[in-house]
Amino acid sequence: MRVLADKAYSSRANRAYLRRRGIQAVIPIKKDQQANRLNRGRKGGRPPGFDAERYKERNTAERCVNKLKGHRAVALRTDKRERIYEGTIDVASIRIWLRDPVL
């Protein structure tokens, strides 16, 4: 399992939390955090691993969610029951796919 997140979630605490649970973090490091680590020299430790190719998957998923939220019923979640809401998401997905087959 892995978590794809943006730079806002690159803190040591977040990374440690994921590591304790055996979850791989694909989070870029902030420039100031990198500079602070480098200023500490050997005490700064190794830089966290980052896979740029996997990080691109985050962009694709985020664009998909934003397209779904373009439909009012999905964004506001007006349906009370889960299965009805899932049906609303299915209908919105079909409409998106019919309009723009390439995401």
Coordinates of C-alpha atoms in Angstrom, one line a residue:
M1 CA 0.0 0.0 0.0
R2 CA 1.2 3.5 -0.7
V3 CA 0.1 7.1 -0.1
L4 CA 0.4 9.7 -2.8
A5 CA 0.4 13.2 -1.2
D6 CA 1.6 16.7 -1.9
K7 CA 4.3 18.6 -0.1
A8 CA 2.0 19.8 2.6
Y9 CA 2.1 16.3 4.1
S10 CA 5.9 15.9 4.0
S11 CA 6.6 16.3 7.8
R12 CA 8.7 13.7 9.7
A13 CA 5.7 12.9 11.9
N14 CA 3.5 12.0 8.8
R15 CA 6.3 9.9 7.3
A16 CA 6.9 8.1 10.6
Y17 CA 3.2 7.4 11.1
L18 CA 3.0 5.8 7.6
R19 CA 6.3 3.9 8.1
R20 CA 5.0 2.4 11.4
R21 CA 2.0 1.0 9.5
G22 CA 4.1 -0.4 6.6
I23 CA 2.7 2.1 4.1
Q24 CA 5.0 3.5 1.5
A25 CA 4.9 7.3 1.3
V26 CA 5.3 9.0 -2.1
I27 CA 5.6 12.6 -1.0
P28 CA 8.0 15.2 -2.4
I29 CA 10.2 17.0 0.2
K30 CA 9.8 20.8 0.7
K31 CA 12.7 23.0 -0.3
D32 CA 13.1 24.4 3.2
Q33 CA 13.1 20.9 4.7
Q34 CA 15.7 19.8 2.3
A35 CA 17.9 22.8 3.0
N36 CA 17.6 22.3 6.8
R37 CA 18.5 18.6 6.4
L38 CA 21.6 19.5 4.3
N39 CA 22.6 22.3 6.8
R40 CA 22.7 19.7 9.6
G41 CA 25.3 17.7 7.6
R42 CA 25.6 14.0 8.7
K43 CA 23.0 14.5 11.5
G44 CA 20.4 15.4 8.9
G45 CA 20.1 11.8 7.8
R46 CA 19.3 10.4 4.4
P47 CA 16.7 12.1 2.2
P48 CA 13.4 10.3 2.1
G49 CA 12.7 8.1 -1.0
F50 CA 10.6 9.7 -3.7
D51 CA 9.4 8.0 -6.9
A52 CA 8.5 10.7 -9.4
E53 CA 6.7 8.3 -11.8
R54 CA 4.4 7.1 -9.1
Y55 CA 3.8 10.7 -8.0
K56 CA 2.3 11.4 -11.5
E57 CA -0.5 8.9 -10.6
R58 CA -1.6 11.4 -8.0
N59 CA -2.2 14.1 -10.6
T60 CA -4.4 11.7 -12.7
A61 CA -6.5 10.6 -9.7
E62 CA -6.9 14.3 -8.5
R63 CA -8.1 15.4 -12.0
C64 CA -10.6 12.5 -12.1
V65 CA -12.0 13.5 -8.7
N66 CA -12.2 17.2 -9.7
K67 CA -14.1 16.2 -12.9
L68 CA -16.5 14.2 -10.7
K69 CA -17.0 17.1 -8.4
G70 CA -18.1 19.2 -11.4
H71 CA -21.4 17.4 -11.0
R72 CA -23.5 19.0 -8.3
A73 CA -25.0 15.9 -6.9
V74 CA -21.5 14.3 -6.4
A75 CA -20.0 17.5 -4.9
L76 CA -22.8 18.1 -2.5
R77 CA -23.6 14.5 -1.7
T78 CA -27.3 15.0 -1.6
D79 CA -28.0 11.3 -1.5
K80 CA -28.5 9.8 1.9
R81 CA -27.8 6.1 1.2
E82 CA -24.4 4.9 0.2
R83 CA -25.5 2.7 -2.7
I84 CA -27.6 5.6 -4.2
Y85 CA -24.5 7.9 -3.9
E86 CA -22.4 5.3 -5.7
G87 CA -25.0 5.1 -8.4
T88 CA -24.8 8.9 -8.8
I89 CA -21.0 8.6 -9.1
D90 CA -21.4 5.9 -11.7
V91 CA -23.8 8.1 -13.8
A92 CA -21.5 11.1 -13.5
S93 CA -18.5 8.9 -14.6
I94 CA -20.4 7.6 -17.6
R95 CA -21.4 11.2 -18.6
I96 CA -17.7 12.3 -18.3
W97 CA -16.6 9.3 -20.3
L98 CA -19.1 9.9 -23.0
R99 CA -18.1 13.6 -23.3
D100 CA -14.4 13.2 -22.9
P101 CA -13.1 9.7 -23.4
V102 CA -9.4 10.7 -22.7
L103 CA -8.7 11.8 -19.1

